[in-house]
Short mmCIF file of C-alpha atoms and ligand atoms in Angstrom, two decimals:
data_model
loop_
_atom_site.label_atom_id
_atom_site.label_comp_id
_atom_site.label_asym_id
_atom_site.label_seq_id
_atom_site.Cartn_x
_atom_site.Cartn_y
_atom_site.Cartn_z
CA MET M 728 -0.01 -0.11 0.10
CA SER M 729 2.42 2.49 1.20
CA GLU M 730 5.00 1.39 -1.70
CA HIS M 731 2.43 2.03 -4.10
CA ALA M 732 1.98 5.78 -2.55
CA ARG M 733 5.55 6.56 -3.21
CA ASN M 734 5.99 5.29 -6.41
CA ALA M 735 2.95 6.96 -7.54
CA ALA M 736 3.62 10.20 -5.88
CA LYS M 737 7.07 9.81 -7.78
CA ILE M 738 5.49 9.69 -11.10
CA VAL M 739 3.20 12.73 -10.36
CA ALA M 740 6.53 14.82 -9.57
CA GLN M 741 7.75 13.28 -13.13
CA ARG M 742 5.03 14.57 -14.90
CA ALA M 743 4.01 17.34 -12.68
CA PRO M 744 7.44 18.92 -11.77
CA ASP M 745 7.06 22.42 -11.11
CA ARG M 746 3.54 21.58 -9.31
CA SER M 747 3.46 21.18 -5.19
CA PRO M 748 -0.34 21.07 -4.21
CA ARG M 749 -1.65 22.03 -0.48
CA VAL M 750 -5.05 20.77 -0.56
CA GLY M 751 -5.93 17.32 -1.70
CA ILE M 752 -9.56 16.99 -2.93
CA VAL M 753 -11.77 14.18 -3.37
CA LEU M 754 -14.89 14.87 -5.57
CA GLY M 755 -18.20 12.56 -4.87
CA SER M 756 -21.26 11.41 -7.24
CA GLY M 757 -21.59 14.15 -9.84
CA LEU M 758 -19.16 16.14 -8.04
CA GLY M 759 -16.68 16.29 -10.27
CA GLY M 760 -16.98 19.46 -12.27
CA LEU M 761 -15.07 20.87 -9.71
CA ALA M 762 -12.23 19.62 -11.05
CA ASP M 763 -13.34 21.15 -14.63
CA ARG M 764 -12.18 24.55 -12.73
CA ILE M 765 -9.17 24.17 -11.61
CA GLU M 766 -6.36 26.37 -14.11
CA ASN M 767 -3.11 25.45 -15.33
CA ARG M 768 -4.16 21.52 -15.01
CA VAL M 769 -2.25 18.98 -15.38
CA VAL M 770 -4.53 15.14 -15.22
CA ILE M 771 -3.27 11.94 -14.76
CA ASP M 772 -5.27 9.08 -15.54
CA TYR M 773 -5.47 6.56 -12.31
CA ALA M 774 -4.36 3.43 -14.73
CA ASP M 775 -1.23 5.45 -14.51
CA LEU M 776 -0.78 5.25 -11.18
CA PRO M 777 0.25 2.00 -9.19
CA GLY M 778 -2.71 1.25 -6.42
CA PHE M 779 -5.36 3.42 -8.34
CA PRO M 780 -8.11 1.56 -8.88
CA VAL M 781 -10.43 2.82 -11.70
CA PRO M 782 -14.23 3.70 -10.86
CA SER M 783 -16.90 1.42 -12.26
CA VAL M 784 -20.03 3.84 -11.13
CA GLN M 785 -21.79 6.35 -13.39
CA GLY M 786 -20.92 9.95 -12.53
CA HIS M 787 -17.50 9.01 -11.52
CA VAL M 788 -14.44 9.42 -13.42
CA GLY M 789 -10.64 8.33 -12.46
CA ARG M 790 -8.43 11.09 -12.56
CA LEU M 791 -5.59 13.25 -10.75
CA VAL M 792 -6.26 16.61 -11.90
CA LEU M 793 -3.55 19.22 -10.33
CA GLY M 794 -3.55 23.02 -10.82
CA THR M 795 -4.60 26.12 -8.95
CA LEU M 796 -8.49 26.81 -7.67
CA GLY M 797 -9.03 29.41 -6.03
CA GLY M 798 -5.21 30.74 -5.75
CA VAL M 799 -4.38 27.74 -4.52
CA GLU M 800 -2.52 24.29 -5.55
CA VAL M 801 -4.25 21.60 -5.16
CA ALA M 802 -4.19 17.95 -6.51
CA CYS M 803 -7.81 16.62 -7.10
CA LEU M 804 -9.23 13.05 -6.87
CA GLN M 805 -11.75 13.15 -9.59
CA GLY M 806 -13.55 9.71 -9.15
CA ARG M 807 -13.53 7.81 -6.01
CA VAL M 808 -14.00 4.19 -5.60
CA HIS M 809 -16.31 2.67 -3.06
CA LEU M 810 -16.72 -0.43 -0.64
CA TYR M 811 -19.77 -1.39 -2.65
CA GLU M 812 -17.58 -2.07 -5.85
CA GLY M 813 -16.12 -4.99 -3.89
CA HIS M 814 -13.20 -2.93 -2.80
CA PRO M 815 -11.61 -3.59 0.83
CA ALA M 816 -11.71 -0.14 2.11
CA SER M 817 -7.50 -0.47 2.29
CA THR M 818 -8.33 0.61 -1.77
CA VAL M 819 -8.36 4.39 -0.54
CA VAL M 820 -4.62 4.09 1.33
CA PRO M 821 -2.43 4.94 -1.98
CA LEU M 822 -5.08 7.37 -2.95
CA VAL M 823 -4.72 9.69 -0.18
CA ARG M 824 -0.99 8.99 0.84
CA THR M 825 0.35 10.20 -2.71
CA LEU M 826 -1.60 13.47 -1.62
CA GLN M 827 0.18 13.83 1.22
CA LEU M 828 3.42 12.80 0.07
CA LEU M 829 2.99 15.40 -2.87
CA GLY M 830 2.82 18.05 -0.01
CA CYS M 831 -1.08 18.50 0.82
CA GLU M 832 -1.25 19.68 4.29
CA THR M 833 -4.99 19.51 4.04
CA PHE M 834 -8.21 16.94 2.86
CA VAL M 835 -10.84 18.28 1.65
CA ALA M 836 -13.95 15.85 0.65
CA THR M 837 -17.05 16.15 -0.91
CA ASN M 838 -20.13 13.51 -1.12
CA ALA M 839 -23.51 12.91 -1.52
CA ALA M 840 -25.65 11.82 0.98
CA GLY M 841 -29.34 11.38 2.38
CA ALA M 842 -30.45 13.41 4.83
CA LEU M 843 -32.34 12.34 8.12
CA ASP M 844 -32.92 15.95 9.42
CA VAL M 845 -36.97 16.32 7.80
CA ASP M 846 -36.21 19.98 7.24
CA ALA M 847 -33.33 19.68 4.74
CA VAL M 848 -34.08 20.61 1.57
CA PRO M 849 -32.49 18.53 -1.58
CA GLY M 850 -29.45 19.94 -2.67
CA SER M 851 -28.38 21.83 0.23
CA LEU M 852 -24.93 21.42 1.64
CA MET M 853 -24.23 20.16 5.00
CA LEU M 854 -20.55 20.37 6.73
CA ILE M 855 -19.89 17.41 8.55
CA VAL M 856 -18.18 17.76 12.18
CA ASP M 857 -18.04 14.34 12.99
CA HIS M 858 -18.59 10.83 11.16
CA ILE M 859 -19.90 7.91 12.51
CA ASN M 860 -18.18 4.57 10.48
CA MET M 861 -20.99 2.24 10.44
CA GLN M 862 -18.94 0.45 7.08
CA GLY M 863 -17.56 -2.97 9.37
CA GLN M 864 -13.80 -1.95 7.80
CA ASN M 865 -11.23 0.09 8.29
CA PRO M 866 -8.64 0.90 5.77
CA LEU M 867 -5.74 0.96 8.59
CA ALA M 868 -6.70 -3.10 9.32
CA GLY M 869 -3.61 -4.55 8.77
CA PRO M 870 0.06 -4.08 8.89
CA ASN M 871 0.65 -0.24 10.00
CA ASP M 872 3.53 1.68 8.21
CA GLU M 873 4.72 3.67 10.83
CA SER M 874 6.62 5.77 8.41
CA PHE M 875 3.00 7.44 8.12
CA GLY M 876 1.15 7.53 11.03
CA PRO M 877 0.53 5.38 14.54
CA ARG M 878 -1.18 2.27 15.35
CA PHE M 879 -4.04 3.15 17.10
CA PRO M 880 -4.61 7.24 15.61
CA ALA M 881 -7.61 9.49 17.48
CA MET M 882 -10.53 10.40 15.49
CA SER M 883 -11.98 12.51 18.01
CA GLY M 884 -11.68 16.10 16.37
CA ALA M 885 -10.77 14.39 12.71
CA TYR M 886 -12.92 17.27 11.44
CA ASP M 887 -10.64 20.07 12.30
CA LEU M 888 -11.95 23.34 13.75
CA GLY M 889 -10.82 25.79 12.19
CA LEU M 890 -11.50 24.24 8.37
CA GLN M 891 -15.08 24.32 9.72
CA GLN M 892 -14.73 27.50 10.77
CA ARG M 893 -13.50 28.62 7.76
CA LEU M 894 -16.08 26.78 5.40
CA ARG M 895 -18.84 28.65 7.81
CA GLU M 896 -17.45 31.98 7.36
CA SER M 897 -16.92 31.42 3.42
CA ALA M 898 -20.37 30.21 3.21
CA ALA M 899 -21.68 33.24 4.91
CA ARG M 900 -19.76 35.59 2.92
CA LEU M 901 -21.54 33.57 -0.12
CA GLY M 902 -25.22 33.34 1.34
CA ILE M 903 -25.03 30.13 0.96
CA ALA M 904 -26.96 28.09 3.60
CA LEU M 905 -24.49 25.32 5.65
CA ARG M 906 -26.20 22.67 8.03
CA GLU M 907 -23.84 20.92 9.86
CA GLY M 908 -23.86 17.69 10.88
CA VAL M 909 -22.82 14.11 11.54
CA TYR M 910 -22.46 11.79 8.48
CA MET M 911 -22.49 7.96 8.80
CA ALA M 912 -21.12 5.80 6.37
CA LEU M 913 -22.40 2.92 4.97
CA LEU M 914 -21.21 -0.14 3.26
CA GLY M 915 -24.55 0.27 0.40
CA PRO M 916 -24.91 -0.29 -1.95
CA CYS M 917 -28.52 -0.46 -1.20
CA PHE M 918 -30.39 2.75 -0.17
CA GLU M 919 -31.31 2.23 3.69
CA THR M 920 -34.64 0.95 4.66
CA PRO M 921 -37.16 3.72 6.61
CA ALA M 922 -36.48 1.12 9.64
CA GLU M 923 -32.98 1.73 9.03
CA ILE M 924 -33.01 5.76 8.76
CA ARG M 925 -35.15 5.72 11.88
CA ALA M 926 -32.90 3.90 13.95
CA PHE M 927 -29.38 5.80 12.27
CA ALA M 928 -31.26 8.73 13.29
CA ARG M 929 -31.51 7.85 16.88
CA LEU M 930 -27.94 6.97 16.64
CA GLY M 931 -26.66 10.44 16.56
CA ALA M 932 -26.37 10.58 12.26
CA ASN M 933 -27.61 13.85 10.28
CA ALA M 934 -26.77 12.27 7.28
CA VAL M 935 -26.29 8.91 5.55
CA GLY M 936 -23.93 7.76 2.52
CA MET M 937 -21.52 5.66 1.07
CA SER M 938 -17.95 7.37 1.14
CA THR M 939 -15.70 9.54 3.05
CA VAL M 940 -15.03 8.24 5.85
CA PRO M 941 -12.34 5.77 4.84
CA GLU M 942 -10.46 8.73 2.95
CA VAL M 943 -10.61 10.90 5.79
CA ILE M 944 -9.85 8.10 8.87
CA VAL M 945 -6.42 7.50 6.23
CA ALA M 946 -5.76 11.47 5.81
CA ARG M 947 -5.92 11.77 9.80
CA HIS M 948 -3.40 8.81 9.88
CA CYS M 949 -0.92 10.74 8.21
CA GLY M 950 -1.32 13.85 9.92
CA MET M 951 -3.56 15.58 7.39
CA LYS M 952 -6.16 18.37 8.26
CA VAL M 953 -9.56 17.36 7.42
CA ALA M 954 -12.81 19.25 5.82
CA ALA M 955 -15.73 17.71 4.68
CA ILE M 956 -19.23 18.77 2.31
CA SER M 957 -22.04 16.63 1.90
CA VAL M 958 -24.84 18.02 -0.77
CA LEU M 959 -27.90 16.68 0.61
CA THR M 960 -29.52 14.57 -2.80
CA ASN M 961 -32.62 13.70 -0.86
CA LEU M 962 -34.10 13.22 2.35
CA GLY M 963 -33.11 8.94 4.23
CA ALA M 964 -35.59 6.39 3.01
CA GLY M 965 -39.39 6.78 4.19
CA LEU M 966 -38.88 10.47 5.55
CA ALA M 967 -40.51 11.35 2.29
CA ASP M 968 -42.77 9.97 -0.38
CA GLU M 969 -40.30 8.72 -2.77
CA ILE M 970 -38.53 5.48 -3.86
CA LEU M 971 -34.54 6.64 -3.91
CA SER M 972 -32.67 5.99 -6.97
CA HIS M 973 -28.88 7.36 -8.26
CA ASP M 974 -30.45 9.23 -10.64
CA GLN M 975 -31.98 11.53 -7.96
CA THR M 976 -28.23 11.57 -6.13
CA LEU M 977 -26.69 12.49 -9.83
CA HIS M 978 -29.60 15.07 -10.30
CA PHE M 979 -29.64 16.80 -7.25
CA SER M 980 -25.66 17.13 -6.79
CA GLY M 981 -25.54 18.42 -10.25
CA LEU M 982 -28.59 21.31 -9.07
CA ALA M 983 -26.00 21.80 -5.73
CA ALA M 984 -23.11 21.18 -8.03
CA ALA M 985 -22.78 25.24 -8.61
CA ASP M 986 -22.56 25.99 -4.88
CA LEU M 987 -20.42 23.50 -3.65
CA GLN M 988 -17.87 24.72 -6.28
CA ARG M 989 -18.13 28.35 -5.13
CA LEU M 990 -18.15 27.60 -1.40
CA VAL M 991 -15.18 25.22 -1.96
CA ILE M 992 -13.55 27.83 -4.16
CA GLU M 993 -14.21 30.77 -1.84
CA PHE M 994 -12.86 28.55 1.01
CA LEU M 995 -9.58 27.74 -0.64
CA GLY M 996 -9.06 31.52 -1.45
CA SER M 997 -9.59 32.38 2.82
CA THR M 998 -6.65 31.77 4.31
N1 HPA U 421 -28.60 7.10 1.46
C1 HPA U 421 -26.94 7.05 1.66
N2 HPA U 421 -26.63 7.30 0.48
C2 HPA U 421 -26.79 8.29 -0.48
C3 HPA U 421 -27.83 8.98 -0.37
C4 HPA U 421 -28.85 8.24 0.82
O1 HPA U 421 -30.00 7.99 0.43
N3 HPA U 421 -28.10 9.63 -0.88
C5 HPA U 421 -26.72 9.89 -1.66
N4 HPA U 421 -26.21 8.71 -1.24
#
């Protein structure tokens, strides 16, 4: 895993010798458009990077885009892998560690999620302030590479308070309503049952999704500061009179994409 990351970072350094990304970004379902806003781009297909898996889901491409966004040098994972594709959680390890080896100190994750708060309007944004890992897997299971981080990393304060504040202030400047809450990661690929949604709400989740937590765990393990935002594409199963679908996820993430892009760019420029 770590060897893959080291080799991938070398290849990126060869292909983009004058780039020194400070912020790593991963884009969720239907949110890949942010990568198209990156200036002075160098694009590298995941297929060219050791340990980088090629995503299989509609709405996800697999490429690393380096360049400038909001005046900041970024490295953007355009397309991510999901556990429901059959990948073990450890598949995300090389992707995130490559960003860290390239010099990224901050990791920004975006995703599409279902809302558990009934007043959340589809297409609204939620700042993730904590998570609950219900995927039954952890990307750090297996031998630990001490050169990246400790065997037993703490997950308190995983979502950096300073970055949270910058995101709140950026959203306020733009007039974008930013909800806040706890993101629960599930294995998928089924959407939840109404009974599960009721149970998860009682457990303290404000949104449910099928991604992000593995990447956040790996990023925290290797010392990156983390910020994460969900696009709430729907109310959780049973909370509204509709049957959930991936098309709906893509539709509403597409509608919210403009707000998300503005927010991330404003946030990056706010240092
Ligand atoms: N559940 C899980 N993942 C999701 C949902 C949902 O309702 N919406 C978008 N991603």
